Coordinates of C-alpha atoms and ligand atoms in Angstrom, one line a residue:
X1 CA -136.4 104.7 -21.6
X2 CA -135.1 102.2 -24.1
X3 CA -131.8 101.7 -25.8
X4 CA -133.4 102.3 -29.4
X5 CA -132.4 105.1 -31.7
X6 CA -135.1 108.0 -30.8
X7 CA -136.0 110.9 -33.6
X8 CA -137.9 114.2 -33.6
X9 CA -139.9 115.1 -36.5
X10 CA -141.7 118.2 -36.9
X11 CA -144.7 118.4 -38.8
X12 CA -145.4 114.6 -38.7
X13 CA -149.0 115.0 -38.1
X14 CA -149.5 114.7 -41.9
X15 CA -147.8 114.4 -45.6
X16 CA -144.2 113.6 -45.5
X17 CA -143.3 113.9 -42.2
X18 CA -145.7 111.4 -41.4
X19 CA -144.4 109.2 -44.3
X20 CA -140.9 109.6 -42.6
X21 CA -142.3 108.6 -39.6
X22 CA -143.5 105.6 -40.6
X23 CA -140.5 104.7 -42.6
X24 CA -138.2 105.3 -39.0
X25 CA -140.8 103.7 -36.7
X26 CA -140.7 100.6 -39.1
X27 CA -137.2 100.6 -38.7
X28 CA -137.5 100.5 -34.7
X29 CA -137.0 104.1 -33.9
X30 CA -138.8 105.8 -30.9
X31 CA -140.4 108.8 -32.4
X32 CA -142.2 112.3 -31.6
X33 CA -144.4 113.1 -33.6
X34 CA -145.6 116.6 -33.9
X35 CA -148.0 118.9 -35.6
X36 CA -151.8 120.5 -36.0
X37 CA -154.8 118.4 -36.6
X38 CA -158.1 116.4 -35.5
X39 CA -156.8 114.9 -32.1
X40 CA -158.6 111.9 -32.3
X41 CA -157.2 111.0 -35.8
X42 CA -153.4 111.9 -34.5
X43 CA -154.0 109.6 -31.7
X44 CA -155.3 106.9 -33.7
X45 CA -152.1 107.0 -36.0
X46 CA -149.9 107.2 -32.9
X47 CA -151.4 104.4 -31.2
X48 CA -151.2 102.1 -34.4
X49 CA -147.9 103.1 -35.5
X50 CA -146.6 102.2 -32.3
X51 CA -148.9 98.8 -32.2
X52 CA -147.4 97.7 -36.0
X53 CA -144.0 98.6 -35.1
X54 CA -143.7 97.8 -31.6
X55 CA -142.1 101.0 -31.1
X56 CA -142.5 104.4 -28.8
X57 CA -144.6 107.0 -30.3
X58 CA -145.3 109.9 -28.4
X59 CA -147.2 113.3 -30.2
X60 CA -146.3 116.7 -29.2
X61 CA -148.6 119.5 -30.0
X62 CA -145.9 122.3 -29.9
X63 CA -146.0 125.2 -32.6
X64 CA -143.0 125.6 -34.6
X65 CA -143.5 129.0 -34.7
X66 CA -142.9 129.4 -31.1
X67 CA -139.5 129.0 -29.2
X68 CA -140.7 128.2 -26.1
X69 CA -143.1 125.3 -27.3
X70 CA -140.0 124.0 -29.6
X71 CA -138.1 123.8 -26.0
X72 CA -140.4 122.2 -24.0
X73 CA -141.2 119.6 -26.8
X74 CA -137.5 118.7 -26.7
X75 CA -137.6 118.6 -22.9
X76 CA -140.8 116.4 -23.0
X77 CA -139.5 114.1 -25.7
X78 CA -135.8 113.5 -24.1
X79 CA -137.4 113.1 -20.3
X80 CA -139.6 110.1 -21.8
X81 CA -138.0 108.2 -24.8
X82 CA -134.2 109.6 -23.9
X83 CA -131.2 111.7 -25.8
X84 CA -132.5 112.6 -29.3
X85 CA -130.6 110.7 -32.1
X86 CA -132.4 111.6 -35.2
X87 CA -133.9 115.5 -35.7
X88 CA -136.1 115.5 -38.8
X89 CA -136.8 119.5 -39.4
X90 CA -140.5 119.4 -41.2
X91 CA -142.8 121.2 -40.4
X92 CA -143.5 123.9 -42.9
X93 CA -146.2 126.2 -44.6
X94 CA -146.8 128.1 -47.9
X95 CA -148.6 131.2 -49.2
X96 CA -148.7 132.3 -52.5
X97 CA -149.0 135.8 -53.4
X98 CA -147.2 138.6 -55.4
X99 CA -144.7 140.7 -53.3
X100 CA -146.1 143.5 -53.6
X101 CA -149.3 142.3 -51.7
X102 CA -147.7 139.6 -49.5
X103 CA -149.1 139.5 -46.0
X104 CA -146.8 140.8 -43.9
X105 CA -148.1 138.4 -40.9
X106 CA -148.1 135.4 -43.6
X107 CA -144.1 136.2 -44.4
X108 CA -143.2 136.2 -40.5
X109 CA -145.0 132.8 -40.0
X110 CA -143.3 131.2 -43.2
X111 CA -140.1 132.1 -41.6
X112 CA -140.9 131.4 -38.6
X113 CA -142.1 127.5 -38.6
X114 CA -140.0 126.8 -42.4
X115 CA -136.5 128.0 -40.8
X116 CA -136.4 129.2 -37.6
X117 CA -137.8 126.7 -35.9
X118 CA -135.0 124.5 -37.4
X119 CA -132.7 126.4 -35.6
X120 CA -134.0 126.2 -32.3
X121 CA -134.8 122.5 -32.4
X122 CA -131.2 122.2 -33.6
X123 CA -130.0 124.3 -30.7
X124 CA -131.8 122.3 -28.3
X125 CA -130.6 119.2 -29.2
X126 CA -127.0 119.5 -30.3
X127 CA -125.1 119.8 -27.1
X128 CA -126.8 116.5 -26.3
X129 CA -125.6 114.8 -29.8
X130 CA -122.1 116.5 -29.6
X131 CA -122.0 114.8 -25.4
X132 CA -122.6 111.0 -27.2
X133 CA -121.0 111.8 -30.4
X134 CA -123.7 110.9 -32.6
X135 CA -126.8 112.4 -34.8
X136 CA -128.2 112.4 -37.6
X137 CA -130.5 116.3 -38.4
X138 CA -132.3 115.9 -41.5
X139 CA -133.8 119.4 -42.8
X140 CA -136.8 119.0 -45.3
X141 CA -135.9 122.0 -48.1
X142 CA -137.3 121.8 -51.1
X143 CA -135.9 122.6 -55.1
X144 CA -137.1 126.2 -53.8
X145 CA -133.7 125.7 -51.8
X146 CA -132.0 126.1 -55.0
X147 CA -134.2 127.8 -57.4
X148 CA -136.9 130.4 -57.0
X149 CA -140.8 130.8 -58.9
X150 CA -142.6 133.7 -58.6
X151 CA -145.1 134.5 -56.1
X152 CA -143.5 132.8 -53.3
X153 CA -141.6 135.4 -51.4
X154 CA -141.6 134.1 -48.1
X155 CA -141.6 130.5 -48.8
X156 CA -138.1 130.5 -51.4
X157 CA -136.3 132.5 -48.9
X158 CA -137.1 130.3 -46.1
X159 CA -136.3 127.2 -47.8
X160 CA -132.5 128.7 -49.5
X161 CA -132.3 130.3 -45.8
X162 CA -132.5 126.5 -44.9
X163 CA -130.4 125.5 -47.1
X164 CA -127.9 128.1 -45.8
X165 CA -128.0 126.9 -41.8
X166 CA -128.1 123.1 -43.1
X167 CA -124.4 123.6 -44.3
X168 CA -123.5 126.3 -41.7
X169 CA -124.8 123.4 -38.9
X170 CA -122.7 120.5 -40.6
X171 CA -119.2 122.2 -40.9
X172 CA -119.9 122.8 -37.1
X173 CA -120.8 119.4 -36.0
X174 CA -118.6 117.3 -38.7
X175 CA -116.2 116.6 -35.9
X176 CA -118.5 115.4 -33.3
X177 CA -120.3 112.5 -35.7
X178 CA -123.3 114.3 -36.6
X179 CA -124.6 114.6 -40.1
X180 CA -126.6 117.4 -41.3
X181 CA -128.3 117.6 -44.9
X182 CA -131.2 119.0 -46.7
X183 CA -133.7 116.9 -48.5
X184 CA -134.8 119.2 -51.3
X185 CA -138.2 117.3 -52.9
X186 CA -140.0 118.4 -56.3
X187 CA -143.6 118.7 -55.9
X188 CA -145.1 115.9 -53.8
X189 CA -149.2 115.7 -53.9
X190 CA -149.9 116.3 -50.2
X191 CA -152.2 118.8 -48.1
X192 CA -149.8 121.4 -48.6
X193 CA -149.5 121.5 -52.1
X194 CA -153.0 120.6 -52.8
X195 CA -154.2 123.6 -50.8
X196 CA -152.1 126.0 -52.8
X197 CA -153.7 125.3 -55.8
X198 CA -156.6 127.2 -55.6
X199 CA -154.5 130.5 -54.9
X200 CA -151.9 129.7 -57.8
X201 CA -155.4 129.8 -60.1
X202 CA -156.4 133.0 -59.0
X203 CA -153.3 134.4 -59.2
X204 CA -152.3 133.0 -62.5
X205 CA -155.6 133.8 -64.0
X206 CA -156.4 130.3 -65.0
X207 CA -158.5 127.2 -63.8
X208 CA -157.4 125.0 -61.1
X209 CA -156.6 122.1 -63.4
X210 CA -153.9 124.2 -65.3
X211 CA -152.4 125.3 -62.4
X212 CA -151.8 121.8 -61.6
X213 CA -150.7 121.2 -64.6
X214 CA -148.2 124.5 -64.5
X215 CA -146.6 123.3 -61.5
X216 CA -145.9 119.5 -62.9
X217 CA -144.4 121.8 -66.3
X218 CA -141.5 122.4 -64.1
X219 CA -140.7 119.2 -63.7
X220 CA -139.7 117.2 -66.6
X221 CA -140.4 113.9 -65.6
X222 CA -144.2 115.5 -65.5
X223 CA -145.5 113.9 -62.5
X224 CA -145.6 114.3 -58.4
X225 CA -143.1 112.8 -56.2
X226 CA -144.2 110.2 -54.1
X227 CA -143.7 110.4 -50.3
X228 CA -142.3 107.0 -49.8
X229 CA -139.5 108.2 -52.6
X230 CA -139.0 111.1 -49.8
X231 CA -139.1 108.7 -46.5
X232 CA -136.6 106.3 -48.4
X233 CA -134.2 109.0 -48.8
X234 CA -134.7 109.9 -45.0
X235 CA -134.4 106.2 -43.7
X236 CA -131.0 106.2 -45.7
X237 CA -129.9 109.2 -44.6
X238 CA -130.1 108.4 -40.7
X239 CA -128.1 105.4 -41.1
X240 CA -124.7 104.5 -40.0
X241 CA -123.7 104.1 -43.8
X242 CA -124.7 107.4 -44.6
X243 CA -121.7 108.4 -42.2
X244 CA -119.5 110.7 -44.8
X245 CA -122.7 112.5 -46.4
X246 CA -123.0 115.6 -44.4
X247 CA -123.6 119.5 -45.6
X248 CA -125.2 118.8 -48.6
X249 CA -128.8 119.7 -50.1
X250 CA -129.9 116.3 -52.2
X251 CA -132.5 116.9 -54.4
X252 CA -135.1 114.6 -55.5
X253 CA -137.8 116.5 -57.6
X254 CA -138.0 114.4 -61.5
X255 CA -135.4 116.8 -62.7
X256 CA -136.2 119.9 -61.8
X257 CA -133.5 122.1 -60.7
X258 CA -131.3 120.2 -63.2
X259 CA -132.9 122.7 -65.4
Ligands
NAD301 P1 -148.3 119.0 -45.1 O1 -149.2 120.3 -45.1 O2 -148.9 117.7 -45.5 O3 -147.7 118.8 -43.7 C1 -147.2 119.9 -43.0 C2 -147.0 119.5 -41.5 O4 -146.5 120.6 -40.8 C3 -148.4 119.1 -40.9 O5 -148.2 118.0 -40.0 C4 -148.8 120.3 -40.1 O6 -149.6 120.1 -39.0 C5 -147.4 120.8 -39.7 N1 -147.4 122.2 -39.3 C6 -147.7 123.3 -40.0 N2 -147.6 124.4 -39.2 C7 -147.0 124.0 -38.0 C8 -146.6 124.7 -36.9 N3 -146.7 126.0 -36.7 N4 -146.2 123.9 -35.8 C9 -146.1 122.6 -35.9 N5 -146.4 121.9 -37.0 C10 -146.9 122.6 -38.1 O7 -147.1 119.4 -46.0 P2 -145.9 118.5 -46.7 O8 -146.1 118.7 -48.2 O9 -145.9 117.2 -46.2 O10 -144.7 119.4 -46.3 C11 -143.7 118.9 -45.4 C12 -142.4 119.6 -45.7 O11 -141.9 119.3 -47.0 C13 -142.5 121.2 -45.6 O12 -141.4 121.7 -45.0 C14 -142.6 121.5 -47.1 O13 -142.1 122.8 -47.3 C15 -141.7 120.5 -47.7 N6 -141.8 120.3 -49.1 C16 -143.0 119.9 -49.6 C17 -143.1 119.7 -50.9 C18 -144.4 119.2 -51.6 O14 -144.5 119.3 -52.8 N7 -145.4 118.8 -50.8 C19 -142.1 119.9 -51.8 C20 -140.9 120.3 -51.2 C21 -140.8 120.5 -49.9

């Protein structure tokens, strides 16, 4: 137990979440880390993020697409670094297909681990916030929070479905010192997106180059996000000055959904 701010972030095994761990354990906060991947190489980051930071890193395997892991991570995380201060909704998947041949198992796990395993994370830890009168829940969206592209059914409704429970949670908690906002990123060049190109290709018809090149075409700035622009925004966002900034989706995506 330790009297440092402690955060739980989903899907920190790899791409932003891992960046936003980073950016909070260099800050001083105790994290849980969470996610899928080669156990040796989640340990090793673990064990040197702690080592650099001289903070508490613990890893939780739990699947966001399963209530029961989601409560036991909480119950894991609170009995060994304390209350939760910080809850960092991340974790999330993609699929690309047209609707009329989307995967019907593929649309039930998008929802599941891109939005409803926001709400049972936040249901686990709000009483506890709400008891000491202080959080900070920090949902990663996307701009497909606020605007849609075709061939990803499951994936826009998740995200404007988080965008939906991220103001629905901060109305209900703006009394009780808890903030609660959606980051909503442009394309950032990390596993996720680079494993959807190949399927944008064959779907589109064209080579795997122009489809990269399609999905920077929506952004007019032409270029990726970087995930340090996206932990930055975090780091801000869980601090004491970020106090009044609550309900709202803030994008950061080179101008996208300005258009
Ligand atoms: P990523 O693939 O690099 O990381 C996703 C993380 O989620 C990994 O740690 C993975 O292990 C974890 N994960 C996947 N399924 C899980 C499950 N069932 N249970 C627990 N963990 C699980 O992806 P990323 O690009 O860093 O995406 C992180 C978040 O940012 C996602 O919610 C994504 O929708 C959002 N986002 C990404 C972009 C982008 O361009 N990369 C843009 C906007 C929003």
């Amino acid at each position: 137990m330790t009297n440092r701010r402690t955060a739980i972030i989903t899907g920190s095994t790899s791409g932003i979440g891992l960046g936003v761990t980073q950016a909070l354990a260099a800050s001083g906060v105790n994290v849980t880390l969470n996610g899928f991947g080669d156990a040796a190489e989640i340990e090793e980051v673990r064990s040197d993020t702690a080592r650099r930071f001289s903070v508490e890193l613990r890893y939780s395997p739990a699947d966001m697409s399963k209530p029961a892991d989601i409560a036991r991570m909480v119950q894991e995380a609170e009995a060994a670094l304390g209350p939760t201060d910080i809850l960092i909704n991340n974790a999330g998947i993609q699929f690309v297909a047209p609707i009329g041949e989307f995967p019907v198992e593929k649309w039930n796990a998008i929802v599941a681990v891109n939005l409803s395993s926001a709400f049972h994370t936040t249901q686990a830890i709000v009483s506890g916030m709400k008891a000491r009168g202080f959080g900070r829940i920090i949902n990663i969206a996307s701009g497909h929070a606020l605007v849609a592209s075709p061939f990803k059914s499951a994936y826009v409704a998740s995200k404007h479905g988080v965008a939906g429970l991220t103001k629905t949670t901060a109305l209900e908690l703006a009394a009780h010192g808890i903030t609660v906002n959606a980051i909503c990123p442009g394309y950032v060049w990390t596993p996720l997106v680079a494993k959807q190109i190949p399927d944008q290709a064959k779907t589109r018809g064209v080579s795997e180059e122009e489809a990269k090149l399609a999905l920077l075409a929506t952004q007019p700035t032409r270029g990726f996000v970087e995930i340090d622009e996206v932990s930055s925004l975090a780091l801000y966002l869980v601090g004491d000055i970020a106090r009044s900034i609550t309900g709202t989706c803030i994008s950061i995506d080179r101008g996208w959904t300005a258009q």
